[in-house]
Protein backbone atom coordinates (compact mmCIF):
# COMPACT_ATOMS: atom_id res chain seq x y z
CA UNK A 1 0.00 0.00 0.00
CA UNK A 2 1.02 3.60 -0.46
CA UNK A 3 0.89 6.40 2.07
CA UNK A 4 1.56 9.97 0.90
CA UNK A 5 2.97 12.48 3.39
CA UNK A 6 2.38 16.20 2.82
CA UNK A 7 4.46 19.11 4.20
CA UNK A 8 3.19 22.35 5.76
CA UNK A 9 0.02 23.37 3.87
CA UNK A 10 -0.62 26.81 5.45
CA UNK A 11 -4.16 26.99 4.13
CA UNK A 12 -3.41 25.86 0.54
CA UNK A 13 -5.76 22.87 0.83
CA UNK A 14 -6.83 22.88 -2.82
CA UNK A 15 -3.19 22.68 -3.96
CA UNK A 16 -2.81 19.73 -1.55
CA UNK A 17 -5.73 17.83 -3.11
CA UNK A 18 -4.56 18.82 -6.61
CA UNK A 19 -1.00 17.56 -5.99
CA UNK A 20 -2.30 14.24 -4.64
CA UNK A 21 -4.57 13.80 -7.68
CA UNK A 22 -1.64 14.71 -9.96
CA UNK A 23 0.55 12.09 -8.24
CA UNK A 24 -2.09 9.42 -8.86
CA UNK A 25 -2.56 10.51 -12.49
CA UNK A 26 1.17 10.69 -13.26
CA UNK A 27 2.20 7.54 -11.41
CA UNK A 28 -0.83 5.48 -12.50
CA UNK A 29 -1.31 4.32 -8.90
CA UNK A 30 -3.81 5.01 -6.15
CA UNK A 31 -2.94 6.28 -2.69
CA UNK A 32 -4.26 4.23 0.23
CA UNK A 33 -3.76 6.95 2.84
CA UNK A 34 -2.53 10.53 3.17
CA UNK A 35 -0.93 12.09 6.25
CA UNK A 36 -0.09 15.78 6.62
CA UNK A 37 2.59 16.82 9.11
CA UNK A 38 1.00 19.98 10.60
CA UNK A 39 0.69 23.70 9.90
CA UNK A 40 -2.42 22.91 7.93
CA UNK A 41 -3.35 26.51 8.77
CA UNK A 42 -6.52 25.19 10.38
CA UNK A 43 -8.28 28.39 11.42
CA UNK A 44 -12.08 28.61 11.09
CA UNK A 45 -12.02 32.22 9.87
CA UNK A 46 -9.73 35.09 8.92
CA UNK A 47 -10.38 36.73 12.30
CA UNK A 48 -9.11 33.63 14.14
CA UNK A 49 -5.80 33.50 12.21
CA UNK A 50 -2.63 34.26 14.17
CA UNK A 51 -0.70 37.36 13.10
CA UNK A 52 2.04 35.69 10.99
CA UNK A 53 -0.52 33.51 9.18
CA UNK A 54 -2.70 36.53 8.45
CA UNK A 55 0.28 38.50 7.14
CA UNK A 56 1.41 35.69 4.79
CA UNK A 57 -2.16 35.01 3.60
CA UNK A 58 -2.60 38.69 2.69
CA UNK A 59 0.23 38.32 0.15
CA UNK A 60 -0.59 34.74 -0.88
CA UNK A 61 -4.33 34.42 -1.55
CA UNK A 62 -4.28 30.61 -1.90
CA UNK A 63 -3.59 30.51 1.85
CA UNK A 64 -7.26 31.48 2.29
CA UNK A 65 -8.44 28.32 0.51
CA UNK A 66 -9.09 26.48 3.78
CA UNK A 67 -11.88 28.99 4.53
CA UNK A 68 -13.43 28.30 1.12
CA UNK A 69 -13.31 24.57 1.89
CA UNK A 70 -15.05 25.08 5.25
CA UNK A 71 -18.04 26.76 3.54
CA UNK A 72 -17.84 25.59 -0.07
CA UNK A 73 -20.28 26.92 -2.62
CA UNK A 74 -21.65 25.24 -5.76
CA UNK A 75 -18.79 24.22 -8.02
CA UNK A 76 -16.21 23.90 -5.23
CA UNK A 77 -18.52 21.75 -3.14
CA UNK A 78 -19.00 19.27 -5.98
CA UNK A 79 -15.27 19.39 -6.87
CA UNK A 80 -14.35 18.44 -3.29
CA UNK A 81 -17.01 15.70 -3.29
CA UNK A 82 -15.61 14.34 -6.55
CA UNK A 83 -11.99 14.59 -5.29
CA UNK A 84 -12.93 12.50 -2.28
CA UNK A 85 -14.19 9.70 -4.51
CA UNK A 86 -10.66 9.60 -5.97
CA UNK A 87 -8.54 10.22 -2.85
CA UNK A 88 -8.40 8.95 0.72
CA UNK A 89 -9.08 11.63 3.37
CA UNK A 90 -6.06 13.59 4.59
CA UNK A 91 -5.15 12.93 8.24
CA UNK A 92 -3.24 15.78 9.87
CA UNK A 93 -1.57 16.59 13.14
CA UNK A 94 -1.31 20.08 14.68
CA UNK A 95 1.59 22.32 13.75
CA UNK A 96 2.36 25.62 15.46
CA UNK A 97 0.02 27.68 13.24
CA UNK A 98 -3.48 26.29 13.90
CA UNK A 99 -6.47 27.35 15.99
CA UNK A 100 -5.83 24.85 18.80
CA UNK A 101 -8.98 25.84 20.70
CA UNK A 102 -11.21 25.39 17.65
CA UNK A 103 -9.64 22.02 16.82
CA UNK A 104 -10.00 20.80 20.44
CA UNK A 105 -13.67 21.83 20.36
CA UNK A 106 -14.28 19.69 17.25
CA UNK A 107 -12.95 16.53 18.90
CA UNK A 108 -15.46 16.04 21.73
CA UNK A 109 -13.42 13.08 23.01
CA UNK A 110 -12.81 11.48 19.58
CA UNK A 111 -9.20 10.92 18.54
CA UNK A 112 -9.80 11.77 14.86
CA UNK A 113 -12.39 14.25 13.50
CA UNK A 114 -13.20 15.77 10.10
CA UNK A 115 -12.81 19.56 10.04
CA UNK A 116 -14.72 20.30 6.80
CA UNK A 117 -18.20 19.38 5.54
CA UNK A 118 -16.74 17.34 2.64
CA UNK A 119 -14.65 15.21 5.03
CA UNK A 120 -11.44 15.89 3.06
CA UNK A 121 -9.28 16.74 6.08
CA UNK A 122 -9.34 14.96 9.45
CA UNK A 123 -7.46 16.24 12.50
CA UNK A 124 -5.66 13.65 14.64
CA UNK A 125 -5.22 14.58 18.31
CA UNK A 126 -1.69 14.54 19.74
CA UNK A 127 -0.68 11.24 21.31
CA UNK A 128 -2.89 9.03 19.13
CA UNK A 129 -1.58 5.74 17.72
CA UNK A 130 -3.85 4.53 14.93
CA UNK A 131 -3.66 2.00 12.11
CA UNK A 132 -3.24 3.67 8.71
CA UNK A 133 -2.90 1.51 5.58
CA UNK A 134 -1.91 -1.41 7.80
CA UNK A 135 0.78 0.55 9.66
CA UNK A 136 0.76 1.58 13.31
CA UNK A 137 1.20 5.35 13.14
CA UNK A 138 1.84 7.65 16.14
CA UNK A 139 1.00 11.37 15.92
CA UNK A 140 2.52 14.22 17.94
CA UNK A 141 2.06 17.81 16.80
CA UNK A 142 3.15 21.28 17.96
CA UNK A 143 6.79 22.34 18.50
CA UNK A 144 9.30 22.53 21.34
CA UNK A 145 10.37 26.16 21.52
CA UNK A 146 11.14 27.25 25.08
CA UNK A 147 9.16 30.32 26.10
CA UNK A 148 6.91 30.12 23.01
CA UNK A 149 5.34 26.68 22.65
CA UNK A 150 5.83 23.13 23.84
CA UNK A 151 4.74 19.65 22.87
CA UNK A 152 1.53 18.43 24.56
CA UNK A 153 2.94 17.04 27.84
CA UNK A 154 0.25 14.38 28.40
CA UNK A 155 0.43 13.19 24.78
CA UNK A 156 4.23 13.07 24.95
CA UNK A 157 4.11 11.05 28.19
CA UNK A 158 1.57 8.66 26.64
CA UNK A 159 3.78 8.02 23.61
CA UNK A 160 6.89 7.60 25.80
CA UNK A 161 4.94 4.77 27.48
CA UNK A 162 4.15 2.93 24.24
CA UNK A 163 5.99 -0.38 23.79
CA UNK A 164 9.25 0.29 21.86
CA UNK A 165 9.13 -1.22 18.39
CA UNK A 166 5.31 -1.34 18.30
CA UNK A 167 4.98 1.81 16.17
CA UNK A 168 5.89 1.62 12.47
CA UNK A 169 5.69 5.33 11.65
CA UNK A 170 6.02 8.42 13.86
CA UNK A 171 4.54 11.67 12.50
CA UNK A 172 5.52 14.94 14.18
CA UNK A 173 5.48 18.61 13.22
CA UNK A 174 8.82 19.57 14.79
CA UNK A 175 11.91 17.46 14.08
CA UNK A 176 14.63 15.89 16.22
CA UNK A 177 17.32 18.09 17.75
CA UNK A 178 20.26 18.86 15.49
CA UNK A 179 18.48 17.94 12.25
CA UNK A 180 19.64 21.25 10.76
CA UNK A 181 20.79 24.75 11.63
CA UNK A 182 19.01 28.10 11.59
CA UNK A 183 20.31 31.19 9.83
CA UNK A 184 22.45 32.02 12.88
CA UNK A 185 24.08 28.61 12.65
CA UNK A 186 22.32 27.32 15.78
CA UNK A 187 21.00 23.74 15.80
CA UNK A 188 17.24 23.41 15.35
CA UNK A 189 14.86 20.69 16.47
CA UNK A 190 13.37 19.24 19.60
CA UNK A 191 15.42 17.34 22.22
CA UNK A 192 12.15 15.75 23.43
CA UNK A 193 11.45 14.36 19.95
CA UNK A 194 15.00 12.96 19.79
CA UNK A 195 14.24 11.07 23.02
CA UNK A 196 10.86 9.91 21.68
CA UNK A 197 12.43 8.55 18.48
CA UNK A 198 15.13 6.77 20.52
CA UNK A 199 12.45 5.27 22.77
CA UNK A 200 9.84 4.24 20.16
CA UNK A 201 12.34 3.07 17.50
CA UNK A 202 9.83 3.48 14.61
CA UNK A 203 10.95 2.36 11.17
CA UNK A 204 10.06 5.75 9.70
CA UNK A 205 9.74 9.27 11.10
CA UNK A 206 8.28 12.13 9.03
CA UNK A 207 8.12 15.81 10.04
CA UNK A 208 7.64 19.35 8.70
CA UNK A 209 7.94 22.82 10.27
CA UNK A 210 11.30 23.91 8.78
CA UNK A 211 9.82 24.21 5.26
CA UNK A 212 12.70 22.41 3.50
CA UNK A 213 13.21 18.80 2.47
CA UNK A 214 15.77 17.26 4.80
CA UNK A 215 16.56 13.55 4.78
CA UNK A 216 17.16 10.74 4.96
CA UNK A 217 18.71 11.01 8.42
CA UNK A 218 19.27 7.88 10.53
CA UNK A 219 18.64 7.53 14.26
CA UNK A 220 19.31 3.94 15.30
CA UNK A 221 16.84 1.82 13.32
CA UNK A 222 14.76 4.89 12.34
CA UNK A 223 15.05 6.70 9.03
CA UNK A 224 13.78 10.27 9.26
CA UNK A 225 12.61 12.73 6.59
CA UNK A 226 11.43 16.34 6.81
CA UNK A 227 9.17 17.76 4.09
CA UNK A 228 9.26 21.14 2.36
CA UNK A 229 6.36 23.61 2.60
CA UNK A 230 3.68 22.62 0.05
CA UNK A 231 3.51 26.05 -1.65
CA UNK A 232 6.29 28.56 -1.00
CA UNK A 233 5.32 32.21 -0.62
CA UNK A 234 5.37 34.49 -3.64
CA UNK A 235 8.24 36.45 -2.10
CA UNK A 236 10.84 34.99 0.27
CA UNK A 237 12.72 37.83 1.93
CA UNK A 238 15.50 35.53 3.21
CA UNK A 239 15.78 33.19 0.21
CA UNK A 240 15.00 35.06 -3.05
CA UNK A 241 15.89 31.85 -4.96
CA UNK A 242 12.71 30.39 -3.45
CA UNK A 243 10.35 33.11 -4.66
CA UNK A 244 7.22 31.45 -6.01
CA UNK A 245 5.13 34.04 -7.89
CA UNK A 246 3.13 31.36 -9.72
CA UNK A 247 2.27 29.55 -6.50
CA UNK A 248 3.57 26.19 -7.67
CA UNK A 249 3.77 23.11 -5.46
CA UNK A 250 7.30 22.67 -4.11
CA UNK A 251 9.47 19.65 -5.00
CA UNK A 252 10.16 17.70 -1.79
CA UNK A 253 6.92 18.81 -0.13
CA UNK A 254 5.36 15.36 -0.64
CA UNK A 255 6.85 11.94 0.05
CA UNK A 256 5.36 8.53 -0.60
CA UNK A 257 5.92 5.38 1.45
CA UNK A 258 5.48 1.96 -0.16
CA UNK A 259 4.53 -0.15 2.86
CA UNK A 260 5.67 -3.40 1.22
CA UNK A 261 9.26 -2.31 0.54
CA UNK A 262 9.20 0.38 3.24
CA UNK A 263 10.84 2.70 0.75
CA UNK A 264 10.08 6.40 1.24
CA UNK A 265 10.65 8.67 -1.75
CA UNK A 266 10.34 12.42 -2.14
CA UNK A 267 8.20 13.57 -5.06
CA UNK A 268 10.39 15.90 -7.13
CA UNK A 269 8.82 15.52 -10.57
CA UNK A 270 8.40 18.40 -13.02
CA UNK A 271 4.61 17.88 -13.20
CA UNK A 272 4.31 19.24 -9.64
CA UNK A 273 4.80 22.72 -11.12
CA UNK A 274 1.51 22.26 -13.00
CA UNK A 275 -0.33 22.38 -9.67
CA UNK A 276 -0.25 26.15 -9.25
CA UNK A 277 -2.09 29.46 -9.18
CA UNK A 278 -3.75 31.89 -6.80
CA UNK A 279 -7.01 30.05 -7.45
CA UNK A 280 -6.23 26.41 -8.02
CA UNK A 281 -8.82 24.83 -10.33
CA UNK A 282 -9.86 21.76 -8.33
CA UNK A 283 -12.93 21.19 -10.52
CA UNK A 284 -10.71 20.92 -13.62
CA UNK A 285 -8.23 18.67 -11.80
CA UNK A 286 -10.92 16.27 -10.58
CA UNK A 287 -12.52 16.10 -14.05
CA UNK A 288 -9.12 15.21 -15.59
CA UNK A 289 -8.41 12.71 -12.84
CA UNK A 290 -11.80 11.00 -13.08
CA UNK A 291 -11.37 10.69 -16.86
CA UNK A 292 -7.86 9.18 -16.44
CA UNK A 293 -9.20 6.78 -13.83
CA UNK A 294 -12.11 5.67 -16.04
CA UNK A 295 -9.76 5.16 -19.00
CA UNK A 296 -7.29 3.14 -16.90
CA UNK A 297 -10.10 0.75 -15.98
CA UNK A 298 -11.30 0.19 -19.57
FE1 LIG B 1 5.02 26.01 8.78
Coordinates of C-alpha atoms and ligand atoms in Angstrom, one line a residue:
X1 CA 0.0 0.0 0.0
X2 CA 1.0 3.6 -0.5
X3 CA 0.9 6.4 2.1
X4 CA 1.6 10.0 0.9
X5 CA 3.0 12.5 3.4
X6 CA 2.4 16.2 2.8
X7 CA 4.5 19.1 4.2
X8 CA 3.2 22.4 5.8
X9 CA 0.0 23.4 3.9
X10 CA -0.6 26.8 5.5
X11 CA -4.2 27.0 4.1
X12 CA -3.4 25.9 0.5
X13 CA -5.8 22.9 0.8
X14 CA -6.8 22.9 -2.8
X15 CA -3.2 22.7 -4.0
X16 CA -2.8 19.7 -1.6
X17 CA -5.7 17.8 -3.1
X18 CA -4.6 18.8 -6.6
X19 CA -1.0 17.6 -6.0
X20 CA -2.3 14.2 -4.6
X21 CA -4.6 13.8 -7.7
X22 CA -1.6 14.7 -10.0
X23 CA 0.6 12.1 -8.2
X24 CA -2.1 9.4 -8.9
X25 CA -2.6 10.5 -12.5
X26 CA 1.2 10.7 -13.3
X27 CA 2.2 7.5 -11.4
X28 CA -0.8 5.5 -12.5
X29 CA -1.3 4.3 -8.9
X30 CA -3.8 5.0 -6.1
X31 CA -2.9 6.3 -2.7
X32 CA -4.3 4.2 0.2
X33 CA -3.8 7.0 2.8
X34 CA -2.5 10.5 3.2
X35 CA -0.9 12.1 6.3
X36 CA -0.1 15.8 6.6
X37 CA 2.6 16.8 9.1
X38 CA 1.0 20.0 10.6
X39 CA 0.7 23.7 9.9
X40 CA -2.4 22.9 7.9
X41 CA -3.4 26.5 8.8
X42 CA -6.5 25.2 10.4
X43 CA -8.3 28.4 11.4
X44 CA -12.1 28.6 11.1
X45 CA -12.0 32.2 9.9
X46 CA -9.7 35.1 8.9
X47 CA -10.4 36.7 12.3
X48 CA -9.1 33.6 14.1
X49 CA -5.8 33.5 12.2
X50 CA -2.6 34.3 14.2
X51 CA -0.7 37.4 13.1
X52 CA 2.0 35.7 11.0
X53 CA -0.5 33.5 9.2
X54 CA -2.7 36.5 8.4
X55 CA 0.3 38.5 7.1
X56 CA 1.4 35.7 4.8
X57 CA -2.2 35.0 3.6
X58 CA -2.6 38.7 2.7
X59 CA 0.2 38.3 0.1
X60 CA -0.6 34.7 -0.9
X61 CA -4.3 34.4 -1.6
X62 CA -4.3 30.6 -1.9
X63 CA -3.6 30.5 1.9
X64 CA -7.3 31.5 2.3
X65 CA -8.4 28.3 0.5
X66 CA -9.1 26.5 3.8
X67 CA -11.9 29.0 4.5
X68 CA -13.4 28.3 1.1
X69 CA -13.3 24.6 1.9
X70 CA -15.1 25.1 5.3
X71 CA -18.0 26.8 3.5
X72 CA -17.8 25.6 -0.1
X73 CA -20.3 26.9 -2.6
X74 CA -21.6 25.2 -5.8
X75 CA -18.8 24.2 -8.0
X76 CA -16.2 23.9 -5.2
X77 CA -18.5 21.8 -3.1
X78 CA -19.0 19.3 -6.0
X79 CA -15.3 19.4 -6.9
X80 CA -14.3 18.4 -3.3
X81 CA -17.0 15.7 -3.3
X82 CA -15.6 14.3 -6.6
X83 CA -12.0 14.6 -5.3
X84 CA -12.9 12.5 -2.3
X85 CA -14.2 9.7 -4.5
X86 CA -10.7 9.6 -6.0
X87 CA -8.5 10.2 -2.8
X88 CA -8.4 8.9 0.7
X89 CA -9.1 11.6 3.4
X90 CA -6.1 13.6 4.6
X91 CA -5.1 12.9 8.2
X92 CA -3.2 15.8 9.9
X93 CA -1.6 16.6 13.1
X94 CA -1.3 20.1 14.7
X95 CA 1.6 22.3 13.7
X96 CA 2.4 25.6 15.5
X97 CA 0.0 27.7 13.2
X98 CA -3.5 26.3 13.9
X99 CA -6.5 27.4 16.0
X100 CA -5.8 24.8 18.8
X101 CA -9.0 25.8 20.7
X102 CA -11.2 25.4 17.6
X103 CA -9.6 22.0 16.8
X104 CA -10.0 20.8 20.4
X105 CA -13.7 21.8 20.4
X106 CA -14.3 19.7 17.3
X107 CA -12.9 16.5 18.9
X108 CA -15.5 16.0 21.7
X109 CA -13.4 13.1 23.0
X110 CA -12.8 11.5 19.6
X111 CA -9.2 10.9 18.5
X112 CA -9.8 11.8 14.9
X113 CA -12.4 14.3 13.5
X114 CA -13.2 15.8 10.1
X115 CA -12.8 19.6 10.0
X116 CA -14.7 20.3 6.8
X117 CA -18.2 19.4 5.5
X118 CA -16.7 17.3 2.6
X119 CA -14.6 15.2 5.0
X120 CA -11.4 15.9 3.1
X121 CA -9.3 16.7 6.1
X122 CA -9.3 15.0 9.4
X123 CA -7.5 16.2 12.5
X124 CA -5.7 13.6 14.6
X125 CA -5.2 14.6 18.3
X126 CA -1.7 14.5 19.7
X127 CA -0.7 11.2 21.3
X128 CA -2.9 9.0 19.1
X129 CA -1.6 5.7 17.7
X130 CA -3.8 4.5 14.9
X131 CA -3.7 2.0 12.1
X132 CA -3.2 3.7 8.7
X133 CA -2.9 1.5 5.6
X134 CA -1.9 -1.4 7.8
X135 CA 0.8 0.6 9.7
X136 CA 0.8 1.6 13.3
X137 CA 1.2 5.4 13.1
X138 CA 1.8 7.6 16.1
X139 CA 1.0 11.4 15.9
X140 CA 2.5 14.2 17.9
X141 CA 2.1 17.8 16.8
X142 CA 3.2 21.3 18.0
X143 CA 6.8 22.3 18.5
X144 CA 9.3 22.5 21.3
X145 CA 10.4 26.2 21.5
X146 CA 11.1 27.2 25.1
X147 CA 9.2 30.3 26.1
X148 CA 6.9 30.1 23.0
X149 CA 5.3 26.7 22.7
X150 CA 5.8 23.1 23.8
X151 CA 4.7 19.6 22.9
X152 CA 1.5 18.4 24.6
X153 CA 2.9 17.0 27.8
X154 CA 0.3 14.4 28.4
X155 CA 0.4 13.2 24.8
X156 CA 4.2 13.1 24.9
X157 CA 4.1 11.0 28.2
X158 CA 1.6 8.7 26.6
X159 CA 3.8 8.0 23.6
X160 CA 6.9 7.6 25.8
X161 CA 4.9 4.8 27.5
X162 CA 4.2 2.9 24.2
X163 CA 6.0 -0.4 23.8
X164 CA 9.2 0.3 21.9
X165 CA 9.1 -1.2 18.4
X166 CA 5.3 -1.3 18.3
X167 CA 5.0 1.8 16.2
X168 CA 5.9 1.6 12.5
X169 CA 5.7 5.3 11.7
X170 CA 6.0 8.4 13.9
X171 CA 4.5 11.7 12.5
X172 CA 5.5 14.9 14.2
X173 CA 5.5 18.6 13.2
X174 CA 8.8 19.6 14.8
X175 CA 11.9 17.5 14.1
X176 CA 14.6 15.9 16.2
X177 CA 17.3 18.1 17.8
X178 CA 20.3 18.9 15.5
X179 CA 18.5 17.9 12.3
X180 CA 19.6 21.3 10.8
X181 CA 20.8 24.8 11.6
X182 CA 19.0 28.1 11.6
X183 CA 20.3 31.2 9.8
X184 CA 22.5 32.0 12.9
X185 CA 24.1 28.6 12.6
X186 CA 22.3 27.3 15.8
X187 CA 21.0 23.7 15.8
X188 CA 17.2 23.4 15.3
X189 CA 14.9 20.7 16.5
X190 CA 13.4 19.2 19.6
X191 CA 15.4 17.3 22.2
X192 CA 12.2 15.8 23.4
X193 CA 11.4 14.4 19.9
X194 CA 15.0 13.0 19.8
X195 CA 14.2 11.1 23.0
X196 CA 10.9 9.9 21.7
X197 CA 12.4 8.5 18.5
X198 CA 15.1 6.8 20.5
X199 CA 12.5 5.3 22.8
X200 CA 9.8 4.2 20.2
X201 CA 12.3 3.1 17.5
X202 CA 9.8 3.5 14.6
X203 CA 11.0 2.4 11.2
X204 CA 10.1 5.7 9.7
X205 CA 9.7 9.3 11.1
X206 CA 8.3 12.1 9.0
X207 CA 8.1 15.8 10.0
X208 CA 7.6 19.3 8.7
X209 CA 7.9 22.8 10.3
X210 CA 11.3 23.9 8.8
X211 CA 9.8 24.2 5.3
X212 CA 12.7 22.4 3.5
X213 CA 13.2 18.8 2.5
X214 CA 15.8 17.3 4.8
X215 CA 16.6 13.6 4.8
X216 CA 17.2 10.7 5.0
X217 CA 18.7 11.0 8.4
X218 CA 19.3 7.9 10.5
X219 CA 18.6 7.5 14.3
X220 CA 19.3 3.9 15.3
X221 CA 16.8 1.8 13.3
X222 CA 14.8 4.9 12.3
X223 CA 15.0 6.7 9.0
X224 CA 13.8 10.3 9.3
X225 CA 12.6 12.7 6.6
X226 CA 11.4 16.3 6.8
X227 CA 9.2 17.8 4.1
X228 CA 9.3 21.1 2.4
X229 CA 6.4 23.6 2.6
X230 CA 3.7 22.6 0.1
X231 CA 3.5 26.0 -1.6
X232 CA 6.3 28.6 -1.0
X233 CA 5.3 32.2 -0.6
X234 CA 5.4 34.5 -3.6
X235 CA 8.2 36.4 -2.1
X236 CA 10.8 35.0 0.3
X237 CA 12.7 37.8 1.9
X238 CA 15.5 35.5 3.2
X239 CA 15.8 33.2 0.2
X240 CA 15.0 35.1 -3.0
X241 CA 15.9 31.9 -5.0
X242 CA 12.7 30.4 -3.5
X243 CA 10.4 33.1 -4.7
X244 CA 7.2 31.4 -6.0
X245 CA 5.1 34.0 -7.9
X246 CA 3.1 31.4 -9.7
X247 CA 2.3 29.5 -6.5
X248 CA 3.6 26.2 -7.7
X249 CA 3.8 23.1 -5.5
X250 CA 7.3 22.7 -4.1
X251 CA 9.5 19.6 -5.0
X252 CA 10.2 17.7 -1.8
X253 CA 6.9 18.8 -0.1
X254 CA 5.4 15.4 -0.6
X255 CA 6.9 11.9 0.1
X256 CA 5.4 8.5 -0.6
X257 CA 5.9 5.4 1.5
X258 CA 5.5 2.0 -0.2
X259 CA 4.5 -0.2 2.9
X260 CA 5.7 -3.4 1.2
X261 CA 9.3 -2.3 0.5
X262 CA 9.2 0.4 3.2
X263 CA 10.8 2.7 0.7
X264 CA 10.1 6.4 1.2
X265 CA 10.7 8.7 -1.8
X266 CA 10.3 12.4 -2.1
X267 CA 8.2 13.6 -5.1
X268 CA 10.4 15.9 -7.1
X269 CA 8.8 15.5 -10.6
X270 CA 8.4 18.4 -13.0
X271 CA 4.6 17.9 -13.2
X272 CA 4.3 19.2 -9.6
X273 CA 4.8 22.7 -11.1
X274 CA 1.5 22.3 -13.0
X275 CA -0.3 22.4 -9.7
X276 CA -0.3 26.1 -9.3
X277 CA -2.1 29.5 -9.2
X278 CA -3.7 31.9 -6.8
X279 CA -7.0 30.1 -7.4
X280 CA -6.2 26.4 -8.0
X281 CA -8.8 24.8 -10.3
X282 CA -9.9 21.8 -8.3
X283 CA -12.9 21.2 -10.5
X284 CA -10.7 20.9 -13.6
X285 CA -8.2 18.7 -11.8
X286 CA -10.9 16.3 -10.6
X287 CA -12.5 16.1 -14.0
X288 CA -9.1 15.2 -15.6
X289 CA -8.4 12.7 -12.8
X290 CA -11.8 11.0 -13.1
X291 CA -11.4 10.7 -16.9
X292 CA -7.9 9.2 -16.4
X293 CA -9.2 6.8 -13.8
X294 CA -12.1 5.7 -16.0
X295 CA -9.8 5.2 -19.0
X296 CA -7.3 3.1 -16.9
X297 CA -10.1 0.8 -16.0
X298 CA -11.3 0.2 -19.6
Ligands
LIG1 FE1 5.0 26.0 8.8

